[in-house]
Coordinates of C-alpha atoms in Angstrom, one line a residue:
M1 CA 15.7 128.4 -6.1
K2 CA 17.3 131.5 -4.7
L3 CA 19.9 131.6 -2.0
E4 CA 21.2 134.8 -0.4
M5 CA 24.5 134.5 1.4
G6 CA 25.1 137.4 3.8
N7 CA 28.9 137.7 4.3
F8 CA 30.7 139.1 7.3
Y9 CA 34.5 139.4 6.6
V10 CA 36.5 138.4 9.7
K11 CA 39.6 140.5 10.2
D12 CA 40.5 139.0 13.6
I13 CA 39.4 136.5 16.2
V14 CA 39.8 136.9 19.9
F15 CA 38.5 135.4 23.1
G16 CA 36.3 137.6 25.2
E17 CA 33.3 138.0 27.5
K18 CA 30.6 137.6 24.8
T19 CA 30.4 135.7 21.5
S20 CA 29.8 138.5 19.1
Y21 CA 30.9 140.2 15.9
E22 CA 31.7 143.9 15.5
N23 CA 33.8 145.9 13.0
G24 CA 35.4 142.7 11.6
I25 CA 36.3 141.3 15.0
L26 CA 34.9 137.9 15.9
T27 CA 34.9 137.5 19.7
V28 CA 34.3 134.0 21.2
N29 CA 33.4 133.4 24.8
K30 CA 35.7 130.4 25.2
Q31 CA 34.1 128.9 28.3
E32 CA 30.5 129.2 27.0
A33 CA 31.6 127.6 23.7
L34 CA 33.3 124.7 25.5
D35 CA 30.3 124.2 27.7
F36 CA 28.2 123.9 24.6
V37 CA 30.6 121.4 23.1
M38 CA 30.7 119.4 26.3
E39 CA 26.9 118.9 26.3
D40 CA 27.7 115.9 24.2
E41 CA 28.3 113.2 26.7
H42 CA 30.7 111.4 24.3
I43 CA 33.2 114.4 24.4
T44 CA 35.5 113.6 27.3
E45 CA 38.0 116.5 26.8
A46 CA 37.9 119.7 24.8
D47 CA 39.8 122.9 24.5
L48 CA 39.6 125.9 22.1
H49 CA 42.5 127.7 20.4
I50 CA 42.8 130.5 17.9
V51 CA 45.4 130.2 15.1
K52 CA 46.1 132.6 12.3
P53 CA 48.0 132.7 9.1
G54 CA 51.7 132.9 9.8
D55 CA 51.5 131.4 13.3
M56 CA 54.2 128.9 13.9
V57 CA 51.7 126.2 14.8
R58 CA 51.3 122.6 13.6
L59 CA 47.9 120.9 13.8
C60 CA 47.6 117.1 13.8
P61 CA 45.5 115.0 13.5
V62 CA 43.0 117.4 11.8
K63 CA 39.6 115.8 11.2
E64 CA 37.3 118.4 9.8
A65 CA 36.8 122.0 8.8
I66 CA 33.5 124.0 8.8
E67 CA 32.7 127.6 8.0
P68 CA 30.7 129.3 10.8
R69 CA 27.2 130.1 9.5
V70 CA 23.6 130.4 10.6
K71 CA 20.2 130.3 8.8
V72 CA 18.5 133.6 9.5
D73 CA 15.0 132.0 9.6
G74 CA 16.1 129.6 12.4
R75 CA 16.3 126.4 10.4
T76 CA 19.2 124.2 11.2
L77 CA 22.5 124.7 9.3
F78 CA 23.0 121.0 8.5
P79 CA 19.7 119.2 8.2
G80 CA 19.8 115.6 9.4
I81 CA 23.1 116.4 11.2
T82 CA 22.7 119.3 13.6
D83 CA 19.0 118.7 13.8
N84 CA 16.9 115.6 12.8
E85 CA 14.3 117.8 11.2
L86 CA 14.8 117.7 7.4
T87 CA 14.5 121.1 5.7
R88 CA 15.7 122.0 2.3
C89 CA 19.0 123.8 1.9
G90 CA 19.7 126.3 -0.8
E91 CA 17.0 128.9 -0.3
G92 CA 16.4 131.9 1.9
R93 CA 19.1 133.8 3.7
T94 CA 22.2 132.3 5.3
H95 CA 24.8 134.4 7.2
A96 CA 28.4 133.4 7.0
L97 CA 31.6 134.4 8.7
K98 CA 34.1 134.6 5.9
G99 CA 37.9 134.1 6.1
C100 CA 37.7 131.8 9.0
S101 CA 36.8 128.2 9.9
V102 CA 36.2 125.8 12.8
L103 CA 38.9 123.1 12.7
V104 CA 38.4 119.9 14.5
V105 CA 41.6 118.2 15.8
G106 CA 42.1 115.0 17.8
K107 CA 43.8 115.5 21.2
H108 CA 45.3 112.0 20.8
W109 CA 44.1 109.6 18.2
G110 CA 44.3 109.9 14.5
G111 CA 43.7 107.7 11.5
F112 CA 43.8 107.1 7.8
Q113 CA 41.4 110.0 7.1
D114 CA 43.1 112.6 9.3
G115 CA 45.8 115.1 8.3
L116 CA 48.2 117.9 9.2
I117 CA 48.1 121.7 8.8
D118 CA 51.0 124.0 9.3
M119 CA 49.9 127.6 9.8
G120 CA 53.3 129.1 9.1
G121 CA 56.7 128.2 7.6
E122 CA 57.3 126.1 4.5
G123 CA 54.4 123.7 5.2
A124 CA 51.8 126.5 5.0
K125 CA 51.8 126.5 1.2
Y126 CA 50.4 123.0 1.0
T127 CA 46.9 123.6 2.3
Y128 CA 44.3 126.3 1.8
Y129 CA 43.5 126.2 5.6
S130 CA 46.7 128.0 6.5
T131 CA 45.3 131.1 4.9
L132 CA 42.3 131.2 7.2
K133 CA 41.9 132.5 10.7
N134 CA 40.8 129.3 12.6
I135 CA 39.0 128.4 15.8
V136 CA 40.5 125.1 16.7
L137 CA 38.6 122.6 18.7
V138 CA 41.0 120.0 20.2
G139 CA 39.1 117.2 21.8
D140 CA 38.9 113.5 22.8
T141 CA 35.9 111.2 23.0
D142 CA 34.8 108.0 24.7
E143 CA 34.8 106.2 21.3
T144 CA 37.5 103.8 22.6
F145 CA 36.4 101.0 20.3
E146 CA 38.0 102.8 17.4
Q147 CA 40.9 104.7 19.0
R148 CA 43.5 102.2 17.8
E149 CA 41.8 101.4 14.6
Q150 CA 43.1 102.9 11.3
Q151 CA 39.6 103.8 10.2
K152 CA 37.7 106.1 12.5
K153 CA 34.2 107.5 12.2
N154 CA 35.2 110.5 14.4
K155 CA 31.5 111.0 14.8
A156 CA 31.4 112.8 18.2
L157 CA 34.2 115.3 17.2
R158 CA 32.9 115.9 13.7
W159 CA 29.4 116.5 15.0
A160 CA 30.8 118.8 17.7
G161 CA 32.5 120.8 15.0
H162 CA 29.3 121.2 12.9
K163 CA 27.3 122.3 15.9
L164 CA 30.1 124.6 17.1
A165 CA 30.2 126.3 13.7
E166 CA 26.5 127.0 13.9
Y167 CA 26.8 128.2 17.5
I168 CA 29.5 130.7 16.6
G169 CA 27.7 131.7 13.4
S170 CA 24.7 132.6 15.5
A171 CA 26.6 135.8 16.5
V172 CA 25.7 137.4 13.2
K173 CA 22.2 136.0 12.8
D174 CA 20.3 139.3 13.3
M175 CA 23.0 141.6 11.9
E176 CA 23.1 143.4 8.5
P177 CA 25.8 141.7 6.4
E178 CA 28.7 143.5 4.7
E179 CA 27.9 141.8 1.4
V180 CA 25.1 139.7 0.0
E181 CA 25.8 137.2 -2.7
T182 CA 22.8 135.9 -4.5
F183 CA 22.8 132.4 -6.0
E184 CA 19.9 131.7 -8.3
L185 CA 19.3 129.5 -11.3
E186 CA 16.1 129.5 -13.3
P187 CA 14.4 126.1 -13.7
V188 CA 16.1 124.2 -16.5
T189 CA 13.0 124.3 -18.7
K190 CA 12.3 128.0 -18.2
R191 CA 15.4 129.8 -19.2
S192 CA 15.6 132.5 -21.8
A193 CA 16.5 131.9 -25.4
D194 CA 19.8 133.7 -25.0
V195 CA 20.8 131.4 -22.1
N196 CA 19.6 128.3 -23.9
K197 CA 21.9 129.2 -26.9
L198 CA 24.9 128.7 -24.7
P199 CA 26.6 125.3 -24.1
G200 CA 24.7 123.4 -21.4
V201 CA 27.1 122.2 -18.7
V202 CA 26.6 119.9 -15.7
F203 CA 29.0 119.5 -12.8
V204 CA 29.3 115.9 -11.7
M205 CA 30.4 115.4 -8.1
Q206 CA 31.7 112.1 -6.8
P207 CA 31.9 112.4 -3.0
Q208 CA 33.5 109.6 -1.0
S209 CA 31.1 106.8 -0.2
Q210 CA 33.1 103.6 -0.5
M211 CA 32.7 102.3 3.1
E212 CA 29.8 99.8 3.3
E213 CA 29.6 100.1 7.0
L214 CA 27.7 103.3 7.6
G215 CA 29.0 106.3 9.4
Y216 CA 32.3 106.8 7.5
N217 CA 31.0 108.3 4.3
D218 CA 30.0 111.8 3.1
M219 CA 26.4 112.5 3.9
V220 CA 23.5 114.3 2.0
Y221 CA 20.8 115.6 4.3
G222 CA 22.1 113.2 6.9
W223 CA 21.9 110.2 4.5
D224 CA 25.0 108.0 4.1
M225 CA 26.1 108.2 0.5
N226 CA 27.0 104.6 0.4
K227 CA 23.2 104.1 0.0
F228 CA 22.9 106.9 -2.5
L229 CA 22.1 106.7 -6.2
P230 CA 23.2 109.5 -8.6
S231 CA 20.7 112.3 -8.3
F232 CA 20.1 115.8 -9.8
M233 CA 20.7 118.5 -7.2
H234 CA 20.6 122.3 -7.2
P235 CA 24.1 123.8 -6.6
N236 CA 22.6 125.9 -3.9
E237 CA 21.9 122.8 -1.8
V238 CA 25.6 121.9 -1.9
L239 CA 26.7 125.5 -1.0
D240 CA 24.2 125.7 1.8
G241 CA 24.9 122.7 4.0
A242 CA 23.1 119.7 2.3
V243 CA 26.4 117.8 2.1
I244 CA 28.9 117.2 4.9
S245 CA 32.4 115.6 4.8
G246 CA 32.9 112.0 5.8
S247 CA 35.8 110.3 7.7
F248 CA 37.3 107.9 5.3
M249 CA 39.3 109.3 2.4
P250 CA 43.1 109.8 2.5
C251 CA 43.4 113.3 3.8
S252 CA 45.0 115.3 0.9
S253 CA 42.1 114.0 -1.3
K254 CA 39.4 114.7 1.1
W255 CA 36.7 117.4 0.7
S256 CA 36.0 119.0 4.1
T257 CA 32.5 120.4 4.9
Y258 CA 34.1 123.9 4.4
D259 CA 35.0 122.8 0.9
F260 CA 31.4 121.8 0.1
Q261 CA 30.1 125.1 1.6
N262 CA 32.4 127.2 -0.6
F263 CA 33.0 124.9 -3.6
P264 CA 35.0 127.1 -5.9
A265 CA 34.3 125.2 -9.1
L266 CA 30.5 125.6 -8.5
K267 CA 30.9 129.3 -7.9
R268 CA 32.9 129.7 -11.1
L269 CA 30.2 128.0 -13.1
Y270 CA 27.7 130.3 -11.5
A271 CA 29.9 133.3 -12.5
E272 CA 29.9 132.0 -16.1
H273 CA 26.2 131.2 -16.3
G274 CA 24.5 133.3 -18.9
K275 CA 27.8 134.6 -20.2
T276 CA 29.7 131.6 -21.6
V277 CA 27.7 128.6 -20.4
N278 CA 24.2 127.5 -19.4
F279 CA 24.9 126.0 -16.0
L280 CA 22.3 123.2 -15.8
G281 CA 23.1 122.1 -12.2
V282 CA 24.8 119.3 -10.2
I283 CA 24.6 115.6 -10.8
M284 CA 25.5 114.2 -7.4
S285 CA 27.0 110.7 -7.8
N286 CA 28.8 108.4 -5.5
L287 CA 31.9 106.2 -5.3
N288 CA 31.3 102.5 -5.0
V289 CA 33.3 99.3 -4.4
A290 CA 31.9 96.6 -6.8
L291 CA 32.3 97.0 -10.5
E292 CA 28.6 96.5 -11.2
Q293 CA 27.9 99.4 -8.8
K294 CA 30.4 101.6 -10.6
E295 CA 28.9 100.8 -14.0
R296 CA 25.3 101.5 -12.8
A297 CA 26.3 104.9 -11.4
A298 CA 28.0 105.9 -14.6
L299 CA 24.8 104.9 -16.6
F300 CA 22.7 107.0 -14.2
V301 CA 25.0 110.0 -14.6
A302 CA 25.1 109.8 -18.4
Q303 CA 21.3 109.4 -18.7
M304 CA 20.6 112.4 -16.5
A305 CA 23.2 114.6 -18.3
T306 CA 21.6 113.6 -21.7
S307 CA 18.1 114.2 -20.4
L308 CA 19.1 117.7 -19.2
G309 CA 20.5 118.5 -22.6
A310 CA 24.1 118.8 -21.5
E311 CA 26.7 119.4 -24.1
A312 CA 29.6 119.5 -21.7
A313 CA 30.4 118.1 -18.2
I314 CA 33.0 118.5 -15.5
V315 CA 33.6 115.4 -13.3
A316 CA 35.3 115.9 -9.9
E317 CA 36.5 112.9 -7.9
E318 CA 37.1 112.9 -4.1
G319 CA 39.9 110.4 -3.8
Y320 CA 42.0 108.1 -5.8
G321 CA 42.8 104.4 -6.3
N322 CA 39.6 102.3 -6.3
P323 CA 37.5 105.5 -7.0
D324 CA 39.5 106.1 -10.2
A325 CA 37.4 103.3 -11.8
D326 CA 34.2 105.3 -11.0
F327 CA 35.8 108.5 -12.2
I328 CA 36.9 107.1 -15.6
A329 CA 33.7 105.1 -16.1
C330 CA 31.7 108.2 -15.6
I331 CA 33.8 110.2 -18.1
V332 CA 33.6 107.4 -20.7
A333 CA 29.8 107.1 -20.3
L334 CA 29.4 110.9 -20.8
E335 CA 31.8 110.9 -23.8
N336 CA 29.8 108.0 -25.3
E337 CA 26.8 110.3 -25.3
G338 CA 28.7 113.0 -27.1
I339 CA 29.1 115.1 -24.0
K340 CA 32.5 116.7 -23.9
T341 CA 33.9 116.0 -20.5
V342 CA 36.8 117.3 -18.3
G343 CA 37.9 115.5 -15.2
L344 CA 39.3 117.0 -12.0
T345 CA 41.4 114.7 -9.8
N346 CA 44.7 114.2 -8.1
E347 CA 47.2 111.4 -9.0
C348 CA 49.0 108.6 -7.3
T349 CA 52.2 108.4 -9.2
G350 CA 54.4 107.1 -6.4
R351 CA 57.2 108.9 -4.5
D352 CA 59.3 109.0 -7.6
G353 CA 56.4 110.2 -9.8
M354 CA 56.9 107.3 -12.2
S355 CA 53.8 105.2 -11.6
Q356 CA 50.6 105.1 -13.6
P357 CA 48.7 108.2 -12.4
L358 CA 45.2 106.6 -12.2
V359 CA 44.3 103.0 -11.4
T360 CA 42.3 102.8 -14.7
L361 CA 42.6 104.8 -17.8
D362 CA 40.7 105.2 -21.1
E363 CA 41.6 107.0 -24.3
K364 CA 38.3 108.9 -24.1
A365 CA 39.5 110.5 -20.8
N366 CA 41.6 112.9 -22.7
A367 CA 41.0 116.1 -20.7
I368 CA 42.1 115.7 -17.1
V369 CA 43.1 118.5 -14.7
S370 CA 45.7 117.1 -12.3
C371 CA 45.8 118.5 -8.8
G372 CA 49.0 116.9 -7.7
N373 CA 50.6 113.6 -6.6
V374 CA 49.4 112.2 -3.3
S375 CA 52.7 110.3 -2.8
E376 CA 55.0 113.3 -3.2
L377 CA 57.4 113.3 -0.2
I378 CA 57.3 116.4 2.0
E379 CA 59.9 117.2 4.6
L380 CA 59.2 119.9 7.2
P381 CA 61.3 121.3 10.1
P382 CA 60.1 121.2 13.8
M383 CA 57.3 123.6 14.7
P384 CA 57.4 125.4 18.1
V385 CA 53.8 124.7 18.9
V386 CA 51.8 121.5 18.1
L387 CA 48.1 121.3 18.8
G388 CA 46.9 117.7 19.0
E389 CA 49.5 115.0 19.1
L390 CA 52.1 114.9 16.4
Q391 CA 53.0 111.3 17.1
A392 CA 49.6 110.4 15.7
L393 CA 51.1 111.0 12.2
A394 CA 53.5 108.1 12.6
R395 CA 51.6 105.9 15.1
D396 CA 48.0 105.8 14.0
G397 CA 48.1 105.0 10.3
L398 CA 47.5 108.4 8.8
S399 CA 47.5 107.9 5.0
G400 CA 50.7 109.8 4.5
G401 CA 52.6 108.9 7.6
W402 CA 54.3 105.8 8.9
E403 CA 55.9 104.5 12.1
G404 CA 58.9 103.0 10.4
D405 CA 60.5 102.8 7.0
E406 CA 63.7 100.9 6.4
I407 CA 65.1 103.9 4.5
L408 CA 63.3 106.9 5.8
G409 CA 62.7 105.8 9.4
S410 CA 59.6 107.2 11.3
S411 CA 57.6 110.1 9.8
V412 CA 58.1 111.9 13.1
K413 CA 61.7 112.5 14.1
E414 CA 62.9 113.0 17.7
D415 CA 63.4 116.8 17.1
G416 CA 59.8 117.2 15.9
S417 CA 60.7 117.5 12.2
I418 CA 58.6 115.3 9.9
I419 CA 58.8 113.4 6.6
M420 CA 55.5 112.3 5.1
E421 CA 53.7 111.9 1.9
N422 CA 51.4 114.7 0.6
N423 CA 48.6 112.2 1.4
A424 CA 48.6 113.4 5.0
M425 CA 48.2 117.2 4.2
F426 CA 44.7 118.2 5.2
C427 CA 42.6 118.6 2.1
G428 CA 45.9 119.5 0.3
D429 CA 45.1 118.6 -3.3
Q430 CA 42.0 120.8 -3.4
V431 CA 40.2 119.2 -6.3
V432 CA 37.3 121.5 -5.4
G433 CA 39.2 124.4 -7.0
W434 CA 41.3 126.0 -4.3
S435 CA 44.6 124.6 -5.7
V436 CA 47.5 126.9 -6.5
K437 CA 49.6 124.0 -7.9
T438 CA 51.0 124.3 -11.4
M439 CA 52.5 121.9 -13.9
K440 CA 56.1 121.9 -15.1
E441 CA 57.2 120.5 -18.4
F442 CA 60.5 118.9 -18.8

């Protein structure tokens, strides 16, 4: 399977008369874009903003991030989501606007799965998205049944973001890209002797799929991953829109759709393929609730890795807590097959850093890359501009915010300063590979 990614590097974003791209400048016709968003009858209010690295702007509650792209042959960007027609991702030519994203922010209501981004100041270092030029869709919907619920599907706003990213990406559909990246892996059974001599490596992805009520979980080709069984996938499918982010996981642990589209760990394995490793592909697994389901998924993963001839594996977990059981079970099942396995995850060690890092542990899980402590306290000063509603951090049950604490008080102070757990930083732990965090030894 061969995917060509035609890249256009965005130097600046402005509003103007025509949605277009020229000489590194992405111009967006704001009214036309809003009219497109408002075609969804469930969107009751919407506005667009442009924010750039260093802007003293705070975004909250942030719900989703998507890279603007378009399929050159006219197929939909997210099959099963932006169009009900199912077509295969990972082949042909896709054009992408690099260095920017579409961010989706609630005008009012937030929840457990939503987070915060600071574009400038001390808070900017906590999330990759402060480094991007962002088109921010701030909106509200008629989904009143879940406004005051801690858990929100955020469907109308998330879908609006996916469609808007494709709408904006269409500006470069017929243009010649500045760079073409080619992602191609030979079929596993048809690789050269030189490649087959290298250690065979699989990348095991565990996207969030714990919610048994459909609509909250990550989706593959529009299929809710709670109903998914571990399956072998080509990495190109992941990078080309087959998987979208859900609306459940505590926000610092979440993988946005932008993360799936640009998954750094997958790209690094691609770069090493044929040099240091034989990259066999992706085993897409899931995160379950019942112990039996966790054990079954681990057996599937280990069987596939063994059948593919894997000598090594990397397991990446979206989340923490209950999913730790899936994560460790998968590592142990792979190690039991003689497959050397490394795990990528964050930790929940409490505000003081003294708690057990993962809910369950095993001596065979002896190679873990930590991406940070979800419970670490973060204090940030007031920000001159807030897009969305800052009070949502305290009021609406965001995973890292609270309305009242007997010692710390509310997460949102009267002057607009905040105290919160890292939990609420939008995609802040970056298990996918963006993380710039380092470890200290004491």
